[in-house]
PDB file of C-alpha atoms in Angstrom:
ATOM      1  CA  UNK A 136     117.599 103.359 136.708  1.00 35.00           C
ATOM      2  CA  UNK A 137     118.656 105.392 134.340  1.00 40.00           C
ATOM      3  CA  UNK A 138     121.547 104.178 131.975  1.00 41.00           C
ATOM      4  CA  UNK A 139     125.539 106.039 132.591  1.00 41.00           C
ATOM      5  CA  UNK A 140     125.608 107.217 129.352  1.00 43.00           C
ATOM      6  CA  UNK A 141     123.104 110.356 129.771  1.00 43.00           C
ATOM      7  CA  UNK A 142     125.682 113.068 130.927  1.00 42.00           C
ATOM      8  CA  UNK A 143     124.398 115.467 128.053  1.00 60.00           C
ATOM      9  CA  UNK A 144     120.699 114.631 128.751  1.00 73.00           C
ATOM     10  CA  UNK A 145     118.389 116.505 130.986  1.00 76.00           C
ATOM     11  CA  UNK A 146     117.131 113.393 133.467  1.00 81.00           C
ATOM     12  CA  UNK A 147     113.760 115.034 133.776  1.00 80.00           C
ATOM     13  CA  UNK A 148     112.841 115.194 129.908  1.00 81.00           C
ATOM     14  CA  UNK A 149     114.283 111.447 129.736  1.00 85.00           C
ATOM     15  CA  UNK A 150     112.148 109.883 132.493  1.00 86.00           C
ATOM     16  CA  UNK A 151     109.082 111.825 130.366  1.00 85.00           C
ATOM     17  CA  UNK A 152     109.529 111.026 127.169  1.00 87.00           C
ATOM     18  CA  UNK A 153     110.290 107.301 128.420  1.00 90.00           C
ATOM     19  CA  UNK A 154     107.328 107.517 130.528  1.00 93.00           C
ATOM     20  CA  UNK A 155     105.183 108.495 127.462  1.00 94.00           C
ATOM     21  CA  UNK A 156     106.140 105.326 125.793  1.00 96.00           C
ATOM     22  CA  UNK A 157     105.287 103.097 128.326  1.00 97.00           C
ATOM     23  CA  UNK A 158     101.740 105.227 128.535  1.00 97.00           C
ATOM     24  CA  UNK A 159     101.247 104.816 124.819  1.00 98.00           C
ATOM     25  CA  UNK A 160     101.856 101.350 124.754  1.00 98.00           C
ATOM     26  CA  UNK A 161      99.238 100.703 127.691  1.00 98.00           C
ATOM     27  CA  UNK A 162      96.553 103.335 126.427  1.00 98.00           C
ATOM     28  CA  UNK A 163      97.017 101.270 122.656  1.00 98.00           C
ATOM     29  CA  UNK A 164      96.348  97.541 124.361  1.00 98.00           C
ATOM     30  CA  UNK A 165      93.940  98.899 127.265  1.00 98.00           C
ATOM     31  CA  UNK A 166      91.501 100.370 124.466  1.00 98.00           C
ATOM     32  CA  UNK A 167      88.473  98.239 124.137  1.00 97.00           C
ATOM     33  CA  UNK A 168      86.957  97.077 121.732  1.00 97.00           C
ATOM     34  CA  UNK A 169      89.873  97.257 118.947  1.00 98.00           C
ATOM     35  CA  UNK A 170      89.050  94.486 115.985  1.00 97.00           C
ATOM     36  CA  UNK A 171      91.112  91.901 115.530  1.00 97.00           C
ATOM     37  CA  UNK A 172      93.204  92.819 118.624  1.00 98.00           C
ATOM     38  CA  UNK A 173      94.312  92.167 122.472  1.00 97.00           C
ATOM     39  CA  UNK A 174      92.156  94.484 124.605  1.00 97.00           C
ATOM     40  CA  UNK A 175      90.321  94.446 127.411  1.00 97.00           C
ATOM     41  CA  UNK A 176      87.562  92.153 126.469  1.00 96.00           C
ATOM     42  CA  UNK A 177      89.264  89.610 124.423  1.00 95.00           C
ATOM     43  CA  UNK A 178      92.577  88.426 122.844  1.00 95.00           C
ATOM     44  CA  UNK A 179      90.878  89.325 119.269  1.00 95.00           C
ATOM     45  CA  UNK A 180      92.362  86.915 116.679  1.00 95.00           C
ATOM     46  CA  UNK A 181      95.398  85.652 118.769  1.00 94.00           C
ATOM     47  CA  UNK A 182      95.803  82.759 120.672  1.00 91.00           C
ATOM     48  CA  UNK A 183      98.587  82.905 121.877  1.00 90.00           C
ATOM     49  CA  UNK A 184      98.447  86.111 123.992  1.00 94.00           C
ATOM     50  CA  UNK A 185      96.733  87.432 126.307  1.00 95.00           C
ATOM     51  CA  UNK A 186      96.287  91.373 127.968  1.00 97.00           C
ATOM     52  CA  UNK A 187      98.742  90.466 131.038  1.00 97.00           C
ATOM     53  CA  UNK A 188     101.516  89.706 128.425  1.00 97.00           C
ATOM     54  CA  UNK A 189     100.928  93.381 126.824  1.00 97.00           C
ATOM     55  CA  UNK A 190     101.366  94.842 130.591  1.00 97.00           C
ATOM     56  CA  UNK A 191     104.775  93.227 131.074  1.00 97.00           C
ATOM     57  CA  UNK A 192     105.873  93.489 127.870  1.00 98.00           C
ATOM     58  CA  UNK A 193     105.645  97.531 128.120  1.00 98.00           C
ATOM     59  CA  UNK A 194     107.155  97.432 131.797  1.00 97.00           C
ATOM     60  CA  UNK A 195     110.511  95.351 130.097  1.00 97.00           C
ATOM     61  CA  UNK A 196     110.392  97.894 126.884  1.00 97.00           C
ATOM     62  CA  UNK A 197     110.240 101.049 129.271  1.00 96.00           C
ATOM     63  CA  UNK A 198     113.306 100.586 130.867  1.00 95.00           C
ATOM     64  CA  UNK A 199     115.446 100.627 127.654  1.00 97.00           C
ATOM     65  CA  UNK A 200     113.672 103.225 125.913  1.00 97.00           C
ATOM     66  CA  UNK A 201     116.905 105.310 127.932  1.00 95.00           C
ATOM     67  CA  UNK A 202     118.993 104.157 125.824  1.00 96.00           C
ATOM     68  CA  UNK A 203     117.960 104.843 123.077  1.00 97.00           C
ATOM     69  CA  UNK A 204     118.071 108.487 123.700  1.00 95.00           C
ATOM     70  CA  UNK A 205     121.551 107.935 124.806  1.00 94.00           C
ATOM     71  CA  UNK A 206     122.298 106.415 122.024  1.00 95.00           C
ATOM     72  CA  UNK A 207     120.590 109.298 119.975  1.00 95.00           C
ATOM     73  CA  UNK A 208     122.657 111.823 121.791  1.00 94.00           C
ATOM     74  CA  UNK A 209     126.059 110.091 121.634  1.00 94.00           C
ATOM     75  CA  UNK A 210     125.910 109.875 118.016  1.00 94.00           C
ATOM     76  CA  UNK A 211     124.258 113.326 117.162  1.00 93.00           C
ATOM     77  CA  UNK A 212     127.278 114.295 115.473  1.00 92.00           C
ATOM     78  CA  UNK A 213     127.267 111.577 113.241  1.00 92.00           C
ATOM     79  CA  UNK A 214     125.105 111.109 109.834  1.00 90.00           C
ATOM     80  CA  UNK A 215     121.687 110.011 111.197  1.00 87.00           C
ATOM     81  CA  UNK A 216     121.906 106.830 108.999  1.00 84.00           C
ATOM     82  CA  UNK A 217     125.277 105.716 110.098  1.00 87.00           C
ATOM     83  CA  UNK A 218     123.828 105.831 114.052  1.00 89.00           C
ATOM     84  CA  UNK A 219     120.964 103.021 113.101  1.00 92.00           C
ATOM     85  CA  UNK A 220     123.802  99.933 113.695  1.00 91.00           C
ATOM     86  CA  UNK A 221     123.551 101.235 117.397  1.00 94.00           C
ATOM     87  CA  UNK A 222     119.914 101.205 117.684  1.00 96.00           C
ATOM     88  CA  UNK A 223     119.738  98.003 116.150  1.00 94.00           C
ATOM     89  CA  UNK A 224     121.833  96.909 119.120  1.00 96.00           C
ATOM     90  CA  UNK A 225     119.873  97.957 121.306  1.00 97.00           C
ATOM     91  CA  UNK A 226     116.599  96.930 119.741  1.00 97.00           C
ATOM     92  CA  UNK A 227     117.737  93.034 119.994  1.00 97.00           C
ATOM     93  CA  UNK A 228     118.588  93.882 123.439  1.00 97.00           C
ATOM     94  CA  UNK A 229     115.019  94.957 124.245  1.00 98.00           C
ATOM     95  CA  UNK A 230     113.484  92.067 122.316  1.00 97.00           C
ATOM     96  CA  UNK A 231     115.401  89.951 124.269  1.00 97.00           C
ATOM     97  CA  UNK A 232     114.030  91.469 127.593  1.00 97.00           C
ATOM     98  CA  UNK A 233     110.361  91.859 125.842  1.00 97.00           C
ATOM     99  CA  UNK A 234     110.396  87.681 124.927  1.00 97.00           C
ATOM    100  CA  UNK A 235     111.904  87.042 128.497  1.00 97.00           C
ATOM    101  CA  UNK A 236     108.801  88.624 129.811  1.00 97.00           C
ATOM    102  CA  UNK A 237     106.419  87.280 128.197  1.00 97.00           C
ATOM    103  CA  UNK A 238     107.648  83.736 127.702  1.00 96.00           C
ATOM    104  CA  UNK A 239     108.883  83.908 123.823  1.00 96.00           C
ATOM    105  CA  UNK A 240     105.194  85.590 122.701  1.00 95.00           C
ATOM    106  CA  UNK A 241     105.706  88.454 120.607  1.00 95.00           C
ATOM    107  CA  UNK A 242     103.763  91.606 121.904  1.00 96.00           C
ATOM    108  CA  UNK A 243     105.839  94.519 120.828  1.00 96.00           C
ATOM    109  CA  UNK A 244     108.126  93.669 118.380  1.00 94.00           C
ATOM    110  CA  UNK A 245     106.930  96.663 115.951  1.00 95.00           C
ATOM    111  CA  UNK A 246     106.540  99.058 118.677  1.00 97.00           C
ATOM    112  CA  UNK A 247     110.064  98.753 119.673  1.00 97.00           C
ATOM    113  CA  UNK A 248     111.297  99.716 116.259  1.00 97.00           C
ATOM    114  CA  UNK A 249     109.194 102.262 116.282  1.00 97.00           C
ATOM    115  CA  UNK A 250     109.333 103.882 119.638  1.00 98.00           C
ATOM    116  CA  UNK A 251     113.637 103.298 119.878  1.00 97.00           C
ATOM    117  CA  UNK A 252     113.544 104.940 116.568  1.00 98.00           C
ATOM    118  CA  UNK A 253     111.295 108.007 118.188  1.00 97.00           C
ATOM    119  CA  UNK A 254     113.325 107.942 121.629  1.00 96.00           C
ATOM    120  CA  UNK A 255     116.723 108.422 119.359  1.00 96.00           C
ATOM    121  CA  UNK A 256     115.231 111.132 117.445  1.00 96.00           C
ATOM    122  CA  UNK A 257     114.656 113.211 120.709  1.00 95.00           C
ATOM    123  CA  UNK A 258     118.116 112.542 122.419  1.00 94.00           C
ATOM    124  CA  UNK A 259     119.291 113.726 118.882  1.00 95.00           C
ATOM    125  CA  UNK A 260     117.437 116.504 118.604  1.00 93.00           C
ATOM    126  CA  UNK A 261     117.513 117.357 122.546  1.00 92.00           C
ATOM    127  CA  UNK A 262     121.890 117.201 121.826  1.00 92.00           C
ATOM    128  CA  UNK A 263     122.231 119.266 119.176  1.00 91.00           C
ATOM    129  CA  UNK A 264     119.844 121.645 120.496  1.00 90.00           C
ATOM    130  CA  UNK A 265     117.045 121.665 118.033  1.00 90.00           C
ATOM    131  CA  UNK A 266     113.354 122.166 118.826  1.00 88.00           C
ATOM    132  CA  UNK A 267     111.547 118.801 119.895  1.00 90.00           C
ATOM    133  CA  UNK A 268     108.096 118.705 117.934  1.00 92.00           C
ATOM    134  CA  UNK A 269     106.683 116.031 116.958  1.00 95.00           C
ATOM    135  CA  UNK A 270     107.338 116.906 113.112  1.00 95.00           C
ATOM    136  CA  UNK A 271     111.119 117.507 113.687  1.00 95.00           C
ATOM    137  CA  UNK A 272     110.949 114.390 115.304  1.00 96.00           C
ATOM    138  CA  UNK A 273     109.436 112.845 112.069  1.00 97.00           C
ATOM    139  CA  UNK A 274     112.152 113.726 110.001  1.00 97.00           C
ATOM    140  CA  UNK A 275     114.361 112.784 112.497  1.00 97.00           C
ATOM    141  CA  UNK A 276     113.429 109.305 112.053  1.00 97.00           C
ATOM    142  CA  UNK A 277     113.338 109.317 108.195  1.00 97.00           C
ATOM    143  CA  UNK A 278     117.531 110.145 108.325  1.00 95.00           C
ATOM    144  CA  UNK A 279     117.923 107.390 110.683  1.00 96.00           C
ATOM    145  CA  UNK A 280     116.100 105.048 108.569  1.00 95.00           C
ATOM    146  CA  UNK A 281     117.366 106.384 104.899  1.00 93.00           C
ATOM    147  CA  UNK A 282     117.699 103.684 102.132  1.00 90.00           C
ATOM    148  CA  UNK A 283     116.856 101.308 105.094  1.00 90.00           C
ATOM    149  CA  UNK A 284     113.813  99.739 102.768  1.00 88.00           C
ATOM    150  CA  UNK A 285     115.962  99.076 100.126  1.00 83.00           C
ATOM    151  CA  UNK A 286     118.843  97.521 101.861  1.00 85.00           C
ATOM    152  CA  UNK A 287     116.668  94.898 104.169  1.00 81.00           C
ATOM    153  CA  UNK A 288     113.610  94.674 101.546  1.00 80.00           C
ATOM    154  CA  UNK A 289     114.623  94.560  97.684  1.00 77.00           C
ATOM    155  CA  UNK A 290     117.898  93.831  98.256  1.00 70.00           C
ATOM    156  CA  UNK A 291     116.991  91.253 101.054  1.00 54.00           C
ATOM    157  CA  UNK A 292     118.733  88.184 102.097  1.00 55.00           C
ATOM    158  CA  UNK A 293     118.840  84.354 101.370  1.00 47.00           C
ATOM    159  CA  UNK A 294     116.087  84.097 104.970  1.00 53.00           C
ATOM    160  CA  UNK A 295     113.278  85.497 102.600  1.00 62.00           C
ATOM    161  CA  UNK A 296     111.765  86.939 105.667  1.00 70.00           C
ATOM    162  CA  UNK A 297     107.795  87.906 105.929  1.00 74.00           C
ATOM    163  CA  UNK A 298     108.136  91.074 104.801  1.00 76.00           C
ATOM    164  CA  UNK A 299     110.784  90.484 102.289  1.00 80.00           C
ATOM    165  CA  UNK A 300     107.969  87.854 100.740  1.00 80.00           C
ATOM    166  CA  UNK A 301     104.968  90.484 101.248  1.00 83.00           C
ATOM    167  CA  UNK A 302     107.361  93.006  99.473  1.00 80.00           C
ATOM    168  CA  UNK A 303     108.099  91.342  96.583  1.00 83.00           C
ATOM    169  CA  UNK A 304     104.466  89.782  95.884  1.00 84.00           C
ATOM    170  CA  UNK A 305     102.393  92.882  97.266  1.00 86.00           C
ATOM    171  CA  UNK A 306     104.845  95.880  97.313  1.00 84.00           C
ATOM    172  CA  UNK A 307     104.303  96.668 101.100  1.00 85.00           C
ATOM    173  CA  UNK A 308     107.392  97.874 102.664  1.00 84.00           C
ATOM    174  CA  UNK A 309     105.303  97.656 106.711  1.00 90.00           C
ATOM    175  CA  UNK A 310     107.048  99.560 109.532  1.00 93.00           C
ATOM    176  CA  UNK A 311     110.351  99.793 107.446  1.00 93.00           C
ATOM    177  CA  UNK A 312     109.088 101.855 104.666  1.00 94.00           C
ATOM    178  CA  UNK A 313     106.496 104.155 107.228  1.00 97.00           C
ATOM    179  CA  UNK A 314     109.543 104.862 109.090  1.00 96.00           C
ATOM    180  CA  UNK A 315     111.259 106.284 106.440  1.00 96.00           C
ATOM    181  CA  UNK A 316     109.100 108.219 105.200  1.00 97.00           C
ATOM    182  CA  UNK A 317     108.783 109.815 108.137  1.00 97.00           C
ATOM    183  CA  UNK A 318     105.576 108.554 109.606  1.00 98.00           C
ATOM    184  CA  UNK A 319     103.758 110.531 107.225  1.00 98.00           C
ATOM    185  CA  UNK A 320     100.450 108.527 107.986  1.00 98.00           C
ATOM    186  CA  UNK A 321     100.621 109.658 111.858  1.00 98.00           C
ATOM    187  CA  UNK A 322     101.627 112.933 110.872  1.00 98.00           C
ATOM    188  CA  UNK A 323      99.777 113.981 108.080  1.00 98.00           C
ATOM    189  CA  UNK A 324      96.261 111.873 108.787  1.00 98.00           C
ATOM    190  CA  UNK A 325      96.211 110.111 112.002  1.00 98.00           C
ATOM    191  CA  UNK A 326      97.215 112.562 114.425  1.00 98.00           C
ATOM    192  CA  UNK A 327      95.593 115.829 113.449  1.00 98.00           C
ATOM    193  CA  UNK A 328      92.599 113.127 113.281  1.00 98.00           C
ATOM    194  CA  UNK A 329      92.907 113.178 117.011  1.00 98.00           C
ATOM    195  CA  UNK A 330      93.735 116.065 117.817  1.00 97.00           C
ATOM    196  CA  UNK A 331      90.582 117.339 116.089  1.00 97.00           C
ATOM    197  CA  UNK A 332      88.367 114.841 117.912  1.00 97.00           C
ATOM    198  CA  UNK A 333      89.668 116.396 121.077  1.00 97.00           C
ATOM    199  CA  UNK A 334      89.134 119.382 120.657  1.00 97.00           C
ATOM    200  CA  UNK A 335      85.629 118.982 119.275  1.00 96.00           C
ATOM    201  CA  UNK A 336      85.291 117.325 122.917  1.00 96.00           C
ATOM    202  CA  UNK A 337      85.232 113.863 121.892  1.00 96.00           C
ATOM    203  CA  UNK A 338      86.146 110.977 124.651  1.00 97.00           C
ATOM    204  CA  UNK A 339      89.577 110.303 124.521  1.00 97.00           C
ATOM    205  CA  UNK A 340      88.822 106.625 124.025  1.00 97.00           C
ATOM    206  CA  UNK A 341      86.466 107.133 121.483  1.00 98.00           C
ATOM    207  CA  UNK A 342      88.997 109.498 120.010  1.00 98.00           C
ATOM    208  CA  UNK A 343      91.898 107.305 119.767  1.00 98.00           C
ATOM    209  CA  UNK A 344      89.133 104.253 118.420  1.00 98.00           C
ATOM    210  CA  UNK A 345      88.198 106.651 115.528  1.00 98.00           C
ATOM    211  CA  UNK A 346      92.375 107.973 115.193  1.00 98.00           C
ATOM    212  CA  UNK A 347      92.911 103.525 115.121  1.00 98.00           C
ATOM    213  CA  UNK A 348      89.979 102.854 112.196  1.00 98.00           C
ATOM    214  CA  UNK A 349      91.232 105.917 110.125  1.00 98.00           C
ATOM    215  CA  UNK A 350      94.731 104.057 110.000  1.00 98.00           C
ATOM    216  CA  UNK A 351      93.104 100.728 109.382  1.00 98.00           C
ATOM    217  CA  UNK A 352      91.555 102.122 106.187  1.00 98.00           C
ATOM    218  CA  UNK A 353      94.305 103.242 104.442  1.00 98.00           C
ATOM    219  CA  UNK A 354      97.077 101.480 106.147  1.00 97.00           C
ATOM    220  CA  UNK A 355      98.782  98.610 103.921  1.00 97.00           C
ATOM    221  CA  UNK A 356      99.171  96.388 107.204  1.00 96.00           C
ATOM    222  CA  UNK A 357     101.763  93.646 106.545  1.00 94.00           C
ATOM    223  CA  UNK A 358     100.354  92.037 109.782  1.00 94.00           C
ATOM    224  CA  UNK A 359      96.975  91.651 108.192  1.00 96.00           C
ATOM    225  CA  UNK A 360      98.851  90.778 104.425  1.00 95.00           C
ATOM    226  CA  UNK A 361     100.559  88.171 106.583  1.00 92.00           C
ATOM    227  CA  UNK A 362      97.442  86.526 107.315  1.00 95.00           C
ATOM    228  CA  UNK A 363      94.659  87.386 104.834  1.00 95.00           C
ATOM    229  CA  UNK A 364      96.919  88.579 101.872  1.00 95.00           C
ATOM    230  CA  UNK A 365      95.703  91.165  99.528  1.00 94.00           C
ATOM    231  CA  UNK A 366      91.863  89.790  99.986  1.00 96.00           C
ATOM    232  CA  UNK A 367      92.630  90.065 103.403  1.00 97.00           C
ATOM    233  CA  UNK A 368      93.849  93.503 103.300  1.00 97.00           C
ATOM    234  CA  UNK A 369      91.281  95.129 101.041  1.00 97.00           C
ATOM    235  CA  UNK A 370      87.869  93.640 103.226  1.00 98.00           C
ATOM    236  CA  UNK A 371      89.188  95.490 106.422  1.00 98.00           C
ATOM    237  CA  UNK A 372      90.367  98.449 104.742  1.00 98.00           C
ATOM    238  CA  UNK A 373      86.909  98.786 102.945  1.00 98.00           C
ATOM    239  CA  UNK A 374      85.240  97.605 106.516  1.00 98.00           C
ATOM    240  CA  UNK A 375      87.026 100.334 108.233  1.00 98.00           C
ATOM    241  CA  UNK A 376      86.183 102.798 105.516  1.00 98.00           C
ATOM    242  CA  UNK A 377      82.732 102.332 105.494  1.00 98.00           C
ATOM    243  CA  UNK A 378      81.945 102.421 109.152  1.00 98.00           C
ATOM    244  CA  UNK A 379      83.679 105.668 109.264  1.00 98.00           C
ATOM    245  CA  UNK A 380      81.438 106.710 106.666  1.00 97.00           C
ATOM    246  CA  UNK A 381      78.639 106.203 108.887  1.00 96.00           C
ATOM    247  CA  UNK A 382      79.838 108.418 111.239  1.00 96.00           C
ATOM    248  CA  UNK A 383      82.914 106.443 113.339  1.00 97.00           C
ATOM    249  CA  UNK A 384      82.974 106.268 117.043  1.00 97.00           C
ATOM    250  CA  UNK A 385      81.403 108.792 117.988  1.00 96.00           C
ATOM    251  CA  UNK A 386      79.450 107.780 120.942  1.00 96.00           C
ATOM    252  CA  UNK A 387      79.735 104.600 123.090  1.00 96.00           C
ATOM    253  CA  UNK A 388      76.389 103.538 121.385  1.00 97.00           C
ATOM    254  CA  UNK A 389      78.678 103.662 118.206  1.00 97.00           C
ATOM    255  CA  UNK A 390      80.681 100.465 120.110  1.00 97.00           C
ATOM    256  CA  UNK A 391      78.511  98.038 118.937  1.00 97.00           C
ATOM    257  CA  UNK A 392      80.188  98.283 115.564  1.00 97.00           C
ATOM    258  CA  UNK A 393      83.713  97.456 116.769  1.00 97.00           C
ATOM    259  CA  UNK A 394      82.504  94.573 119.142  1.00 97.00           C
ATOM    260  CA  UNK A 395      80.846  93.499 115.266  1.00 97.00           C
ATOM    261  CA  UNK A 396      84.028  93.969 113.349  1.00 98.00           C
ATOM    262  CA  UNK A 397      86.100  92.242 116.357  1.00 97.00           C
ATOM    263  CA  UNK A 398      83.834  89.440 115.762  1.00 97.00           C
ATOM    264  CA  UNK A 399      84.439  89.085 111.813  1.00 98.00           C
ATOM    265  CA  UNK A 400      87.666  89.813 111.908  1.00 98.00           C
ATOM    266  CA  UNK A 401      88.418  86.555 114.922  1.00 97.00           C
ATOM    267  CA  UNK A 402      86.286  84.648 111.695  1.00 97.00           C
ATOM    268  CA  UNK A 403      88.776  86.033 109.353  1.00 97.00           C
ATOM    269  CA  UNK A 404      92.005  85.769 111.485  1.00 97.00           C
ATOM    270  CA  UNK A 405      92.908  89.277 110.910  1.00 97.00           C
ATOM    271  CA  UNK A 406      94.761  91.828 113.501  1.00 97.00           C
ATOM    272  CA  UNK A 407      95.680  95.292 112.298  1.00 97.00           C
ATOM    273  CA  UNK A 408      99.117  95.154 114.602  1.00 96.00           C
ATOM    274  CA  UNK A 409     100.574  97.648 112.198  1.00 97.00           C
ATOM    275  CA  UNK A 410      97.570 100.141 113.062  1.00 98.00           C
ATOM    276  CA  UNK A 411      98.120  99.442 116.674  1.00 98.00           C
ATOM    277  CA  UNK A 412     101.875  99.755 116.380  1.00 98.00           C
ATOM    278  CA  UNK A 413     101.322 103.747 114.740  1.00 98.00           C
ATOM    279  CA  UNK A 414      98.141 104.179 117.206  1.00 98.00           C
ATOM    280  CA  UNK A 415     100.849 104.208 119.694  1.00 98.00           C
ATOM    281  CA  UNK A 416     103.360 106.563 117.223  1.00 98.00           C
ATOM    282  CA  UNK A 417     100.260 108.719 117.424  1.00 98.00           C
ATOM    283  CA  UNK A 418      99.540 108.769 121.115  1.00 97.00           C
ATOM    284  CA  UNK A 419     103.411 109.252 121.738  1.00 97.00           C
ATOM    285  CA  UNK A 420     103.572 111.637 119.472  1.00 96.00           C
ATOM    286  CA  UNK A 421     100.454 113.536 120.732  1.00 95.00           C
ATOM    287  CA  UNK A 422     101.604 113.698 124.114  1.00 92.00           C
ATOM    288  CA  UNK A 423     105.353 114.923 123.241  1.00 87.00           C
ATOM    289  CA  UNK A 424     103.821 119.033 122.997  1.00 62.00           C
ATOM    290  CA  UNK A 425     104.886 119.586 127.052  1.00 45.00           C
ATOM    291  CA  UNK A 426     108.327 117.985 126.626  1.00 47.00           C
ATOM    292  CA  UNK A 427     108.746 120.411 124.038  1.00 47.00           C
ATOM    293  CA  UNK A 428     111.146 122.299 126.142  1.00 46.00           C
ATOM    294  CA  UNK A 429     114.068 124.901 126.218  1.00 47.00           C
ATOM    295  CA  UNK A 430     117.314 123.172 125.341  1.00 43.00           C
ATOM    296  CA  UNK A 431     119.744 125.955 125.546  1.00 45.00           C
TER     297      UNK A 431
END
C-alpha cells in the first residue's frame, strides 16, 4: 500500500520505480556464481546468511522504497542537502523492518542507502518536473549527500565506526563518498559496461557477471578492507583485473573462473558487498530508461 503522502506523485511511475528496486536487489543475489557472495549456489564467505534471508530482506525494503520518493517530493523545494535528515529517518525505519525479517542478519544495509537515496532523487526530480535519466538522477544524489563524507567520516564521532577506522588508516570513504560523487563508478564505467554487453548480445547474466568484476577491480570495497585490509583489497582487485583480461564472462564455459575465485575468496574471507551494493545501482539504474516519462 502505497504511503498518504504521494498526492503530487503519479502512482503508476511509483509502483515502477519501487518495483525496479525490489528487481535489482533479487537479479544482484539470484546471480550465480558471484565470488565471495550469497547466490544461488552458496553463501560465499558468510556464515551467517543464507539466499532465503536476501528474498525477504528485498520484500521488507520494497515496501518503503515509497517513501522515499515521498519524501523526495515533499522536500523538492528545499536545498537537496537539508532533505537527507528525512531520509535518514526513513532509512532506520527500513533497517528496522530489513533486521525484523531476517532475524538481526544484515543483508541490505548498503543497498538501502543507496536505493532510498535513488528513490528520493526521482520523487525530486518527478516534483519539480525535471527529466528522470539516470544521470540527472546521479547528480541528484550527489546534492543530497553534499559534505556528507566529511561530516560522518573525518569529522567522525567518539563510536570510531568501521568506516570511520578504514577512512582514517586507508582513505576509503565506501558508499558515503560514491554517493557523493554521484555514483560516478556506475555511471561512468559500470553501466555503459552493460549496456555494451547487451547490445553486443551478451546473456544478461553473463552481462551483469562481467558489469560485477569490472567494479570489483577498481572498486575500493570497505566490505573487503573490513576483512582483508589493504592486502585484502589489492589480491581481488588484481584477481578481478586479470580475469577480465582474459576475456571476462563471456560464455558460460567462462563460469568456471568465478566458481574458482568464489572458492579463494571463502579461503580468504573476502565478499565484495560494496560491488554488489552498486551492481544493483547499476541494474536500477539500467532499467529506469521506460520510467523516463512526461512529467508535465
Amino acid at each position: 500500500m502505497l504511503p498518504k503522502t504521494l498526492p503530487t506523485l503519479d502512482a503508476d511511475i511509483v509502483a515502477g520505480c519501487c518495483d525496479l528496486g525490489w528487481r535489482a536487489m533479487l537479479t544482484e543475489v539470484n546471480l550465480s556464481p558471484k565470488p565471495g557472495l550469497v547466490d544461488r549456489f552458496n553463501c560465499g564467505a558468510h556464515k551467517d546468511m543464507a539466499l532465503e534471508d536476501f528474498h525477504r530482506s528485498a520484500e521488507a525494503i520494497r515496501h518503503w522504497l515509497p517513501r522515499f520518493m515521498a519524501s523526495g517530493a515533499r522536500h523538492a523545494n528545499r536545498p537537496a542537502h537539508e532533505a537527507l535528515a528525512d531520509l535518514r529517518v526513513i532509512g532506520m525505519g527500513c533497517e528496522a523492518d530489513m533486521f525484523c525479517a531476517t532475524a538481526g542478519v544484515n543483508t541490505h544495509k548498503g543497498t538501502i542507502f543507496s536505493l532510498g537515496l535513488l528513490c528520493a532523487a526521482i520523487g525530486r526530480l518527478y516534483q519539480q518536473r525535471q527529466v528522470i535519466s539516470p544521470e540527472a538522477v546521479g547528480k541528484t544524489v550527489a546534492n543530497y549527500c553534499q559534505g556528507l563524507t566529511g561530516r560522518e567520516l573525518q569529522n567522525g564521532n567518539a563510536q570510531h565506526t568501521a568506516g570511520q577506522r578504514l577512512y582514517r588508516q586507508m582513505g576509503l570513504t565506501g558508499a558515503r563518498g560514491e554517493a557523493e560523487a554521484g555514483y560516478p563508478l556506475v555511471l561512468t564505467l559500470a553501466l555503459p559496461h552493460y549496456r555494451t554487453r547487451l547490445a553486443a548480445g551478451s546473456d544478461p547474466e553473463l552481462a551483469l557477471l562481467d558489469t560485477l568484476l569490472v567494479l570489483m577491480s577498481v572498486n575500493n570495497d570497505t566490505n573487503v578492507a573490513s576483512r582483508g585490509g589493504s592486502t585484502g583489497l589489492q589480491w581481488l582487485q588484481q584477481h578481478a583485473q586479470t580475469l577480465l583480461r582474459r576475456g571476462g564472462i563471456r560464455q558460460p564455459a567462462d563460469l568456471s573462473h568465478l566458481h574458482e575465485f568464489n572458492q579463494q575468496c571463502i579461503e580468504r574471507n573476502l565478499s565484495p558487498g560494496g560491488s554488489a551494493d552498486l551492481l544493483i545501482v547499476t541494474h536500477f539504474l539500467s532499467e529506469l530508461m521506460p520510467y523516463t516519462l512526461n512529467t508535465n
